[in-house]
Amino acid sequence: MFGEKAYILIKELDRSRDSLPPYNTELIGEIGNEIKQLIAQNQEDAQVTEDSHAAESVSYIPTVKIRHAAIKRNVRCILAYHYNRIKCLKTMRWQFGSILPPDVKANLSASEIEWFSQYSNSLVHYMRSIGEDGINLAVDLKPPKSLYIEVRCLVDYGQFELNDGSVLLLKRNSRHYLPRNECEELIRRGVLEHVV
Amino acid sequence: MYVENLKNDFYEFLSGKRILLMVHYDIDSICACKILQNLLKYKEILYTLSVIRGIDDLKTAFQENCNDVKYFVLINCGGTINLVDLFEPEDDVIFFILDSHRPTHLDNIYSDGQVRLLWSPEEDSEVPEFNSVYREDSDEEDREEGVGEEEEDEIEGRAAKKRRLNEEAILKRRERRLWEERRFDIIAEYSQYTYHAKASAIAMFHLAWQLNKDDKELLWLSIVAITEQFLLGKIENAQYVLTTGELQAHSNRLKNRSNDSDISTSLKITYEKDLKLVLYRHWSVESSLKYSTYTACKMKLWSHRGSKKLYELLADMGLPLAQSQQAFESMDLQLRKEFHESLEKLSEKYNLDDLVFASFVLQYGYRNKYCASDMVYAMLAVLESSPKENPEECFNLALDCLSRGKKEVVNNAIERAKIITKTMFKTVQGAIDMKQIITAGNFIYYIIQEGSLDWYMFSNQHILLLLAQFILRAYVSMSRNRKAPDLPLIISAPKNLELGTCIILGIPPLRQSSPKNNLGRAFEEAAENINYESLSDFFDTSYFEIYTKDRTRFFDALTTLFDK
């Protein structure tokens, strides 16, 4: 059936919403082959239709139309696949910064890695151009409501030093009231939890 | 040292500094802590919270943090013990204490600035004078003077001088001994009765009021705190009525007529007459009447005759049996509205005089209506009824309970509270039927054995207190002994099966209307008499902890002590 492999490709991406599955080069290759095959078949049939004259006018137009629809479907699926992966990479850049964790990197294709580094570069270039020496926009993805927040510690972390030198002891289930910028890092790592 | 002006000497003083909040594990301190947290946010005071269950926890928390923090705020803990001796802090460490346990330790009152008490001196009654308790050591000086004089003297007058100096020394020593004995008596008299003062949450609410940062949420927290003190019998009726009058004035002041008209978003606190029935709005009428301490003891509902009386009462009220066994919210609207009045009218006939008391009801949104005592029982259930969760998690859950967003927490807690009330009733029923409440001369006692069902529910302070009061009332109502209302009750429950310890609580007799409790002193003396090292680390000395195998010896010592 035409378009089945494309369906499998999309299903695979849909199954793992939070993380990127490995770039499925072979399936893409197979779909590419299918497209080429369909195009070749279409060209043949179109030629035949052209060549046939009034006497035995044979029209393969409907077949050609079906194959064309299948080709368009496959192309659309491939485009969607690539676009969604890139979107995922974009959110990861904002979350993790310009260095990707190695397990994510292993799942990317070469062109995706190249795209990522170029995107990182443009982002850094832009962030440096605003303000005097640039603002890191990736720090607060949501606008902060207050300078200080109340947090609860989820694991036994031990000593933690604040910017002004004072040292805290972070024990499991202890609650603290700290400046937001100091806690952001630990919240992202899962050591602290923001209490509303 | 007392801090009278909380705003300047406490709040402004701590502005911009880092503090450690040490909060005791009970409802009043949780409410006070929440109010204080709200206030600290305005001054950007960074704090760390630690939960304290006893003296050991206090020590650990201090030692872990003493290198980093210089200012400690203790809520409902530490007022009755000598902090400077316990912690041995450095000189620039300052402790602020807000404790409702009394009597306050004399060293804390007369401390010269390291320990600061956040209430006014009038709230500490009968504090002995400074000179009768402390005195400078002048003995050394006399002896030195005596030696110096001897050296200067000539040899002939030496014998005469020596005699005179010896006499002076003997007189001084005698005077000092008398002074010390008097001091011992004064301190013993001062610290023999333990009781509670006004809730800490109310002091915090006053501070919020002074700073003009009070609102209905904080008022609700102080209402819950004072209701807890009343329900657990920690304060007298008169004091409760006075304080609720004051809180009602606040609630009138904080009413906002324009906002309150929109029910779905506003928070309303109304001052209403409430019944002493446990959780009746969330339970069925029959269960609530049957399992509440007050009604159960007045009508003796554990006996067969009692249950017949209960049905009589329901019939008199005009409440069909089927309706009374349904949940309160699903009863007929008419019956629900008339429930209060019909019960009040019949209160004289069934000897239920004090059934009604004044309390507050919180209403927000269309479905959420909780009265203050509901909240108290729910929080008790959260804090004390599960054997597996560790204290910090329960503490966090209790804080969630008070914030209005987490309705499921409150509902789960109310379900657990119902189970606890039922279990208490069944325990009392069993105790009375099997005559397990034993009189031992001048006191009564009851022991919860390790093997009994649900023992773990009673191994915590407040539920044990509720059970003790239930048992005492039930015993007095059933007993033919004329002395029964004058006997205090001592109850023992297993605390920690691995270590083999049990917790002992003593409560004053029923006839004594004030909750002043001198059983703590009795426990200490009994322990001294049998040379027993006490394991107790509770702040409230009416609780005691011993090994289960020594329990019989301890009770014997208590019996001899009480017989004197």
Coordinates of C-alpha atoms in Angstrom, one line a residue, chain B:
Chain B
M1 CA 14.4 39.4 78.0
Y2 CA 11.0 40.5 76.8
V3 CA 10.4 42.1 73.4
E4 CA 7.4 44.4 73.6
N5 CA 7.5 46.2 70.4
L6 CA 7.4 43.3 68.0
K7 CA 7.3 45.5 65.0
N8 CA 10.6 47.4 65.6
D9 CA 12.6 45.0 67.7
F10 CA 11.7 41.8 65.9
Y11 CA 10.4 42.4 62.4
E12 CA 12.5 45.4 61.4
F13 CA 15.5 44.0 63.3
L14 CA 15.5 40.9 61.1
S15 CA 15.0 42.7 57.9
G16 CA 17.4 41.5 55.3
K17 CA 19.0 38.9 57.5
R18 CA 18.9 35.1 57.2
I19 CA 17.1 33.2 59.9
L20 CA 16.3 29.7 60.9
L21 CA 12.7 29.0 61.8
M22 CA 12.3 26.2 64.2
V23 CA 8.7 25.1 64.3
H24 CA 7.1 22.7 66.7
Y25 CA 5.0 19.8 65.4
D26 CA 1.5 21.0 66.3
I27 CA -1.3 22.9 64.7
D28 CA -0.9 26.2 66.5
S29 CA 2.8 26.4 65.5
I30 CA 1.9 25.5 61.9
C31 CA -0.6 28.3 61.8
A32 CA 1.8 30.8 63.4
C33 CA 4.5 29.7 61.0
K34 CA 2.3 30.3 58.0
I35 CA 1.4 33.8 59.2
L36 CA 5.0 34.6 59.8
Q37 CA 6.1 33.2 56.4
N38 CA 3.6 35.6 54.8
L39 CA 5.1 38.5 56.7
L40 CA 8.7 37.6 56.1
K41 CA 8.2 37.8 52.4
Y42 CA 7.7 41.5 52.5
K43 CA 11.0 42.2 54.1
E44 CA 12.9 39.7 52.0
I45 CA 14.1 37.8 55.0
L46 CA 15.6 34.6 53.8
Y47 CA 14.6 31.7 56.1
T48 CA 15.0 28.0 56.4
L49 CA 12.3 26.0 58.1
S50 CA 13.0 23.0 60.3
V51 CA 10.4 20.8 62.0
I52 CA 11.0 20.1 65.7
R53 CA 9.4 17.2 67.6
G54 CA 11.3 17.3 70.7
I55 CA 14.5 18.5 72.5
D56 CA 16.7 16.2 70.4
D57 CA 15.4 17.7 67.2
L58 CA 16.1 21.1 68.5
K59 CA 19.7 20.3 69.3
T60 CA 20.3 18.7 65.9
A61 CA 18.7 21.6 64.0
F62 CA 20.8 24.0 65.9
Q63 CA 24.1 22.2 65.4
E64 CA 23.6 21.7 61.7
N65 CA 22.9 25.4 61.1
C66 CA 24.9 27.3 63.8
N67 CA 27.7 28.0 61.4
D68 CA 25.6 29.7 58.8
V69 CA 22.8 31.4 60.6
K70 CA 22.9 33.9 63.5
Y71 CA 19.3 34.5 64.2
F72 CA 16.9 31.7 65.3
V73 CA 13.2 32.0 65.7
L74 CA 11.5 29.3 67.7
I75 CA 7.8 28.8 67.5
N76 CA 6.1 26.9 70.3
C77 CA 9.3 25.2 71.4
G78 CA 12.1 26.2 73.7
G79 CA 10.4 28.5 76.0
T80 CA 10.3 26.1 78.9
I81 CA 13.9 24.9 78.7
N82 CA 17.2 26.6 79.3
L83 CA 18.4 27.3 75.7
V84 CA 21.8 28.7 76.5
D85 CA 22.7 25.6 78.4
L86 CA 21.3 23.3 75.8
F87 CA 23.0 24.9 72.7
E88 CA 26.1 26.6 74.2
P89 CA 25.8 29.2 71.4
E90 CA 28.3 31.8 70.5
D91 CA 27.8 35.3 71.8
D92 CA 26.4 36.9 68.7
V93 CA 23.6 34.3 68.2
I94 CA 20.2 35.6 69.1
F95 CA 17.1 33.5 69.8
F96 CA 13.6 34.8 69.4
I97 CA 11.0 32.7 71.1
L98 CA 7.2 32.6 70.6
D99 CA 6.0 29.8 72.8
S100 CA 2.6 29.2 74.2
H101 CA 3.9 26.6 76.7
R102 CA 4.1 28.0 80.3
P103 CA 5.8 28.4 82.7
T104 CA 8.7 30.0 80.8
H105 CA 12.1 29.0 82.1
L106 CA 13.6 31.6 84.4
D107 CA 16.9 31.7 82.6
N108 CA 15.0 32.8 79.4
I109 CA 13.2 35.5 81.2
Y110 CA 16.2 37.0 82.8
S111 CA 18.5 36.5 79.9
D112 CA 20.4 39.7 79.0
G113 CA 19.6 39.8 75.3
Q114 CA 20.6 36.5 73.9
V115 CA 17.2 35.0 74.4
R116 CA 14.3 37.3 73.5
L117 CA 10.7 36.4 74.3
L118 CA 8.1 37.8 72.0
W119 CA 5.4 38.5 74.5
S120 CA 4.7 41.0 77.3
P121 CA 5.6 40.3 80.9
E122 CA 2.0 40.2 81.9
E123 CA 1.4 36.9 80.2
D124 CA 3.9 35.2 82.6
S125 CA 2.2 35.0 85.9
E126 CA 3.9 34.9 89.3
V127 CA 7.5 35.2 88.1
P128 CA 9.8 35.2 91.0
E129 CA 12.0 38.3 91.6
F130 CA 15.4 38.4 90.1
N131 CA 17.2 38.6 93.5
S132 CA 15.5 35.6 94.9
V133 CA 16.7 33.4 92.1
Y134 CA 20.0 34.8 91.1
R135 CA 22.8 36.1 93.2
E136 CA 26.4 37.0 92.6
D137 CA 28.9 34.7 94.1
S138 CA 30.3 36.7 97.0
D139 CA 31.8 33.7 98.9
E140 CA 35.1 33.8 97.0
E141 CA 35.6 37.5 97.7
D142 CA 35.2 37.0 101.4
R143 CA 37.6 34.1 101.5
E144 CA 40.2 36.1 99.6
E145 CA 39.7 39.1 101.9
G146 CA 40.2 37.0 104.9
V147 CA 43.5 35.6 103.5
G148 CA 44.8 39.1 102.6
E149 CA 44.0 40.4 106.1
E150 CA 45.8 37.6 107.7
E151 CA 49.0 38.3 105.9
E152 CA 49.0 41.9 106.8
D153 CA 48.3 41.3 110.5
E154 CA 50.7 40.8 113.2
I155 CA 51.2 37.5 114.7
E156 CA 49.6 38.2 118.1
G157 CA 46.2 39.3 116.8
R158 CA 46.1 36.5 114.4
A159 CA 44.3 34.0 116.5
A160 CA 41.6 36.5 117.5
K161 CA 41.2 37.6 113.9
K162 CA 40.9 34.1 112.7
R163 CA 38.1 33.3 115.1
R164 CA 36.2 36.4 114.0
L165 CA 36.7 35.6 110.3
N166 CA 35.6 32.0 110.9
E167 CA 32.4 33.2 112.5
E168 CA 31.7 35.5 109.6
A169 CA 32.3 32.8 107.2
I170 CA 30.0 30.4 109.0
L171 CA 27.2 33.0 109.1
K172 CA 27.6 33.7 105.5
R173 CA 27.6 30.1 104.6
R174 CA 24.4 29.6 106.6
E175 CA 22.7 32.5 105.0
R176 CA 23.7 31.2 101.6
R177 CA 22.3 27.8 102.4
L178 CA 19.0 29.3 103.5
W179 CA 18.9 31.4 100.4
E180 CA 19.5 28.3 98.2
E181 CA 16.7 26.4 100.0
R182 CA 14.3 29.2 99.5
R183 CA 15.4 29.5 95.9
F184 CA 14.7 25.8 95.4
D185 CA 11.2 26.1 96.8
I186 CA 10.4 29.2 94.8
I187 CA 11.5 27.5 91.6
A188 CA 9.6 24.4 92.4
E189 CA 6.5 26.3 93.1
Y190 CA 6.9 28.4 89.9
S191 CA 7.4 25.4 87.6
Q192 CA 5.1 22.8 89.1
Y193 CA 2.0 23.6 87.1
T194 CA 2.3 23.5 83.3
Y195 CA -0.3 25.2 81.2
H196 CA -0.7 27.0 78.0
A197 CA -1.1 30.7 77.2
K198 CA -2.9 32.3 74.3
A199 CA -2.1 30.7 70.9
S200 CA 1.1 31.9 69.2
A201 CA -0.8 32.4 65.9
I202 CA -2.7 35.1 67.6
A203 CA 0.4 37.0 68.6
M204 CA 1.6 36.7 65.0
F205 CA -1.8 38.0 63.7
H206 CA -1.4 41.0 66.0
L207 CA 2.0 41.7 64.4
A208 CA 0.4 41.4 61.0
W209 CA -2.3 43.8 62.1
Q210 CA 0.3 46.3 63.4
L211 CA 2.0 46.2 60.0
N212 CA -1.3 46.6 58.3
K213 CA -0.7 43.4 56.3
D214 CA -3.5 41.3 57.9
D215 CA -6.3 39.8 55.8
K216 CA -8.9 37.1 56.1
E217 CA -6.6 34.3 55.4
L218 CA -4.3 35.1 58.3
L219 CA -7.4 35.6 60.5
W220 CA -8.6 32.2 59.6
L221 CA -5.2 30.7 60.6
S222 CA -5.4 32.3 64.0
I223 CA -9.0 31.0 64.3
V224 CA -7.9 27.5 63.6
A225 CA -5.1 27.8 66.2
I226 CA -7.4 29.0 69.0
T227 CA -10.0 26.4 68.2
E228 CA -7.3 23.7 68.5
Q229 CA -6.4 25.0 71.9
F230 CA -10.0 24.9 72.9
L231 CA -10.8 21.4 71.5
L232 CA -7.8 19.8 73.1
G233 CA -8.6 21.4 76.4
K234 CA -5.4 23.4 76.6
I235 CA -7.2 26.6 77.7
E236 CA -10.2 27.5 79.8
N237 CA -13.6 28.3 78.4
A238 CA -13.5 31.9 79.6
Q239 CA -10.2 32.6 77.8
Y240 CA -11.6 31.0 74.6
V241 CA -14.7 33.2 74.7
L242 CA -12.7 36.3 75.2
T243 CA -10.3 35.5 72.4
T244 CA -13.1 34.6 70.0
G245 CA -14.8 37.9 70.8
E246 CA -11.6 39.7 69.8
L247 CA -11.3 37.7 66.6
Q248 CA -14.9 38.4 65.8
A249 CA -14.1 42.1 66.0
H250 CA -11.3 41.5 63.5
S251 CA -13.5 39.6 61.2
N252 CA -16.0 42.4 61.2
R253 CA -13.3 44.9 60.4
L254 CA -11.9 42.8 57.5
K255 CA -15.3 42.2 55.9
N256 CA -15.3 43.8 52.5
R257 CA -18.9 44.4 51.4
S258 CA -18.3 44.9 47.7
N259 CA -16.1 41.9 47.2
D260 CA -18.1 39.5 49.3
S261 CA -21.2 39.6 47.2
D262 CA -19.5 37.5 44.5
I263 CA -19.6 34.1 46.1
S264 CA -17.4 32.2 43.7
T265 CA -14.3 34.2 44.5
S266 CA -14.7 35.6 47.9
L267 CA -13.6 34.2 51.2
K268 CA -16.2 34.6 54.0
I269 CA -15.6 34.1 57.7
T270 CA -18.8 34.1 59.7
Y271 CA -19.2 33.9 63.5
E272 CA -21.7 31.3 64.3
K273 CA -22.9 29.1 67.0
D274 CA -21.5 25.6 66.5
L275 CA -22.2 22.2 68.0
K276 CA -19.7 20.1 69.9
L277 CA -20.2 17.3 67.4
V278 CA -17.2 16.0 65.5
L279 CA -17.3 16.7 61.8
Y280 CA -21.1 16.5 61.6
R281 CA -21.2 18.5 58.4
H282 CA -19.2 15.9 56.6
W283 CA -20.6 12.8 58.2
S284 CA -24.0 11.4 59.0
V285 CA -25.9 12.8 62.0
E286 CA -26.2 9.4 63.8
S287 CA -22.4 8.7 63.5
S288 CA -21.5 12.2 64.6
L289 CA -23.8 12.1 67.6
K290 CA -22.6 8.6 68.5
Y291 CA -18.8 9.1 68.2
S292 CA -18.3 12.6 69.6
T293 CA -16.8 12.8 73.0
Y294 CA -19.3 15.2 74.5
T295 CA -22.5 13.4 73.5
A296 CA -21.1 9.9 74.0
C297 CA -20.2 10.7 77.6
K298 CA -23.3 12.5 78.5
M299 CA -25.7 9.9 77.1
K300 CA -23.4 6.9 77.7
L301 CA -23.7 5.8 74.1
W302 CA -21.5 2.8 74.4
S303 CA -24.1 0.9 76.3
H304 CA -27.3 -0.6 74.9
R305 CA -29.5 1.8 76.8
G306 CA -27.5 4.7 75.5
S307 CA -28.1 3.8 71.9
K308 CA -31.8 3.6 72.6
K309 CA -31.6 7.1 74.1
L310 CA -29.9 8.2 70.9
Y311 CA -32.8 7.0 68.8
E312 CA -35.2 8.7 71.2
L313 CA -33.3 11.9 70.7
L314 CA -33.4 11.6 67.0
A315 CA -37.1 10.9 67.1
D316 CA -37.8 13.9 69.4
M317 CA -36.0 16.1 66.9
G318 CA -38.2 14.9 64.2
L319 CA -35.4 13.3 62.2
P320 CA -36.3 10.1 60.5
L321 CA -33.8 7.3 61.1
A322 CA -33.1 6.8 57.4
Q323 CA -32.2 10.5 57.0
S324 CA -30.0 10.5 60.1
Q325 CA -27.9 7.7 58.7
Q326 CA -27.2 9.4 55.4
A327 CA -24.5 12.0 54.9
F328 CA -25.4 15.4 56.3
E329 CA -25.3 17.1 52.9
S330 CA -27.8 14.7 51.5
M331 CA -30.4 15.2 54.1
D332 CA -33.6 17.1 53.3
L333 CA -32.9 20.8 53.2
Q334 CA -35.6 21.6 55.7
L335 CA -34.2 19.1 58.2
R336 CA -30.7 20.4 57.7
K337 CA -31.8 23.9 58.4
E338 CA -33.7 23.0 61.5
F339 CA -31.0 20.6 62.9
H340 CA -29.3 23.2 65.0
E341 CA -32.4 24.6 66.6
S342 CA -34.1 21.3 67.3
L343 CA -30.9 20.0 69.0
E344 CA -30.6 23.1 71.1
K345 CA -34.2 22.9 72.2
L346 CA -33.8 19.3 73.3
S347 CA -30.5 19.9 75.0
E348 CA -31.9 20.4 78.4
K349 CA -34.0 17.3 78.3
Y350 CA -31.1 15.1 77.4
N351 CA -28.6 16.8 79.7
L352 CA -26.6 18.2 76.9
D353 CA -26.2 21.7 78.2
D354 CA -22.9 22.8 76.8
L355 CA -23.5 21.5 73.3
V356 CA -23.4 24.9 71.7
F357 CA -20.3 27.0 71.6
A358 CA -19.3 29.9 69.5
S359 CA -17.0 29.4 66.6
F360 CA -16.3 30.5 63.0
V361 CA -17.1 29.0 59.7
L362 CA -15.1 29.6 56.5
Q363 CA -16.8 29.7 53.2
Y364 CA -15.3 30.0 49.8
G365 CA -16.8 29.1 46.4
Y366 CA -20.1 27.3 46.3
R367 CA -19.0 24.0 47.7
N368 CA -16.5 24.6 50.3
K369 CA -17.8 25.3 53.8
Y370 CA -15.6 24.3 56.7
C371 CA -16.0 25.2 60.3
A372 CA -12.9 25.7 62.4
S373 CA -13.2 22.5 64.3
D374 CA -13.4 20.5 61.0
M375 CA -10.0 22.0 60.1
V376 CA -8.5 21.1 63.4
Y377 CA -9.6 17.5 63.2
A378 CA -8.4 17.2 59.6
M379 CA -5.0 18.6 60.5
L380 CA -4.7 16.3 63.5
A381 CA -5.4 13.4 61.2
V382 CA -2.7 14.6 58.7
L383 CA -0.1 15.2 61.3
E384 CA -0.5 12.2 63.6
S385 CA -2.4 9.3 62.2
S386 CA -0.1 7.7 59.7
P387 CA 2.7 5.5 61.0
K388 CA 4.8 5.5 57.9
E389 CA 5.3 9.0 56.7
N390 CA 8.1 11.0 58.2
P391 CA 7.4 14.2 60.1
E392 CA 8.5 16.6 57.4
E393 CA 6.2 15.2 54.8
C394 CA 3.3 15.3 57.2
F395 CA 4.3 18.9 58.0
N396 CA 4.2 19.8 54.4
L397 CA 0.9 18.1 53.9
A398 CA -0.5 20.0 56.8
L399 CA 0.7 23.3 55.3
D400 CA -1.1 22.2 52.1
C401 CA -4.2 21.5 54.1
L402 CA -4.4 25.1 55.2
S403 CA -3.9 26.6 51.7
R404 CA -7.2 26.6 50.0
G405 CA -6.1 25.2 46.7
K406 CA -5.7 21.6 47.8
K407 CA -9.2 20.4 48.5
E408 CA -8.4 16.7 48.1
V409 CA -5.9 16.9 50.9
V410 CA -8.5 18.3 53.2
N411 CA -11.1 15.8 52.2
N412 CA -8.8 12.8 52.7
A413 CA -7.8 14.2 56.0
I414 CA -11.4 14.5 57.1
E415 CA -12.0 10.9 56.1
R416 CA -9.1 9.9 58.2
A417 CA -10.3 12.0 61.1
K418 CA -13.6 10.1 61.0
I419 CA -11.7 6.8 61.3
I420 CA -9.7 8.1 64.2
T421 CA -12.9 9.3 66.0
K422 CA -14.5 5.9 65.5
T423 CA -11.5 4.1 66.7
M424 CA -11.3 6.3 69.8
F425 CA -15.0 5.5 70.6
K426 CA -14.4 1.8 70.1
T427 CA -11.3 1.9 72.4
V428 CA -13.3 3.7 75.1
Q429 CA -16.2 1.3 74.7
G430 CA -13.8 -1.7 75.1
A431 CA -12.1 -0.1 78.0
I432 CA -15.3 0.4 79.9
D433 CA -16.9 -2.9 79.0
M434 CA -13.8 -4.9 80.0
K435 CA -13.2 -2.7 83.0
Q436 CA -9.6 -1.9 82.0
I437 CA -9.6 1.6 83.5
I438 CA -8.0 0.9 86.9
T439 CA -8.1 3.0 90.0
A440 CA -4.9 3.1 91.9
G441 CA -5.5 5.0 95.1
N442 CA -5.4 8.7 94.1
F443 CA -5.4 8.4 90.4
I444 CA -6.8 6.3 87.6
Y445 CA -4.9 4.8 84.8
Y446 CA -5.4 3.0 81.5
I447 CA -2.8 1.2 79.5
I448 CA -3.0 0.5 75.7
Q449 CA -1.3 -2.8 75.1
E450 CA 1.0 -3.3 72.2
G451 CA -0.9 -6.0 70.6
S452 CA -4.2 -4.1 70.3
L453 CA -5.5 -2.9 67.0
D454 CA -4.7 0.6 66.0
W455 CA -2.2 1.2 68.7
Y456 CA -0.2 3.3 66.4
M457 CA -2.8 5.9 66.3
F458 CA -2.3 6.7 69.9
S459 CA 1.4 6.9 69.9
N460 CA 1.3 10.6 69.1
Q461 CA 0.7 13.5 71.5
H462 CA -2.6 15.1 70.5
I463 CA -4.7 12.1 69.6
L464 CA -3.5 10.6 72.9
L465 CA -4.7 13.7 74.7
L466 CA -8.1 13.5 73.0
L467 CA -8.4 9.8 74.0
A468 CA -7.4 10.6 77.5
Q469 CA -10.1 13.2 77.9
F470 CA -12.7 10.9 76.4
I471 CA -11.7 8.1 78.8
L472 CA -11.7 10.3 81.8
R473 CA -15.1 11.7 81.0
A474 CA -16.5 8.3 80.3
Y475 CA -15.1 6.9 83.5
V476 CA -16.5 9.7 85.6
S477 CA -19.9 9.3 84.0
M478 CA -20.0 5.6 84.6
S479 CA -18.4 5.4 88.0
R480 CA -20.1 5.3 91.3
N481 CA -17.0 6.4 93.1
R482 CA -17.7 9.8 94.7
K483 CA -14.1 10.8 94.4
A484 CA -14.0 10.1 90.6
P485 CA -14.2 13.7 89.4
D486 CA -11.2 14.5 91.6
L487 CA -8.9 11.9 90.2
P488 CA -6.4 12.6 87.5
L489 CA -5.9 10.2 84.7
I490 CA -2.7 8.7 83.5
I491 CA -2.7 6.9 80.2
S492 CA 0.1 4.9 78.6
A493 CA 0.5 3.9 74.9
P494 CA 3.2 2.2 73.0
K495 CA 5.4 4.6 71.2
N496 CA 8.1 2.8 69.3
L497 CA 8.0 -1.0 69.0
E498 CA 11.6 -1.4 68.0
L499 CA 13.0 0.4 70.9
G500 CA 10.4 -0.8 73.3
T501 CA 9.4 2.6 74.6
C502 CA 6.0 3.8 75.6
I503 CA 4.6 7.3 76.1
I504 CA 2.8 8.3 79.2
L505 CA 0.4 11.3 79.6
G506 CA -1.2 12.6 82.7
I507 CA -4.3 14.9 82.6
P508 CA -5.8 16.8 85.6
P509 CA -9.1 15.7 87.1
L510 CA -12.4 16.7 85.7
R511 CA -13.5 18.8 88.6
Q512 CA -10.6 21.1 88.2
S513 CA -11.8 23.5 85.6
S514 CA -8.5 25.1 84.8
P515 CA -6.1 23.0 82.6
K516 CA -3.1 23.6 84.9
N517 CA -1.3 20.3 85.0
N518 CA 1.1 19.3 87.7
L519 CA 1.5 15.7 86.6
G520 CA 4.8 16.6 84.9
R521 CA 6.4 17.2 88.2
A522 CA 4.9 14.0 89.6
F523 CA 6.5 12.0 86.7
E524 CA 9.9 13.6 87.4
E525 CA 9.8 12.9 91.1
A526 CA 8.7 9.3 90.5
A527 CA 11.5 8.8 88.1
E528 CA 14.0 10.3 90.6
N529 CA 12.7 8.1 93.3
I530 CA 13.4 4.9 91.4
N531 CA 16.6 6.4 90.0
Y532 CA 15.4 6.2 86.5
E533 CA 17.0 8.0 83.6
S534 CA 14.2 9.6 81.7
L535 CA 14.1 9.4 77.9
S536 CA 11.6 12.1 77.7
D537 CA 12.3 14.8 75.2
F538 CA 8.9 16.5 74.9
F539 CA 8.5 20.1 75.6
D540 CA 5.3 19.6 77.4
T541 CA 6.3 17.9 80.6
S542 CA 2.9 16.2 81.1
Y543 CA 4.1 13.7 78.5
F544 CA 6.7 11.2 79.6
E545 CA 8.6 8.4 77.9
I546 CA 9.9 5.2 79.4
Y547 CA 10.8 1.7 78.4
T548 CA 7.8 -0.6 78.5
K549 CA 9.5 -3.1 80.7
D550 CA 9.9 -0.5 83.4
R551 CA 6.4 0.6 83.3
T552 CA 5.1 -1.4 86.3
R553 CA 7.9 -0.1 88.5
F554 CA 7.2 3.4 87.4
F555 CA 3.5 3.1 88.2
D556 CA 4.3 1.7 91.6
A557 CA 6.5 4.7 92.3
L558 CA 3.7 7.0 91.1
T559 CA 1.2 5.2 93.4
T560 CA 3.4 5.7 96.4
L561 CA 4.0 9.4 95.4
F562 CA 0.3 10.1 95.1
D563 CA -0.5 8.4 98.4
K564 CA 1.6 10.9 100.2

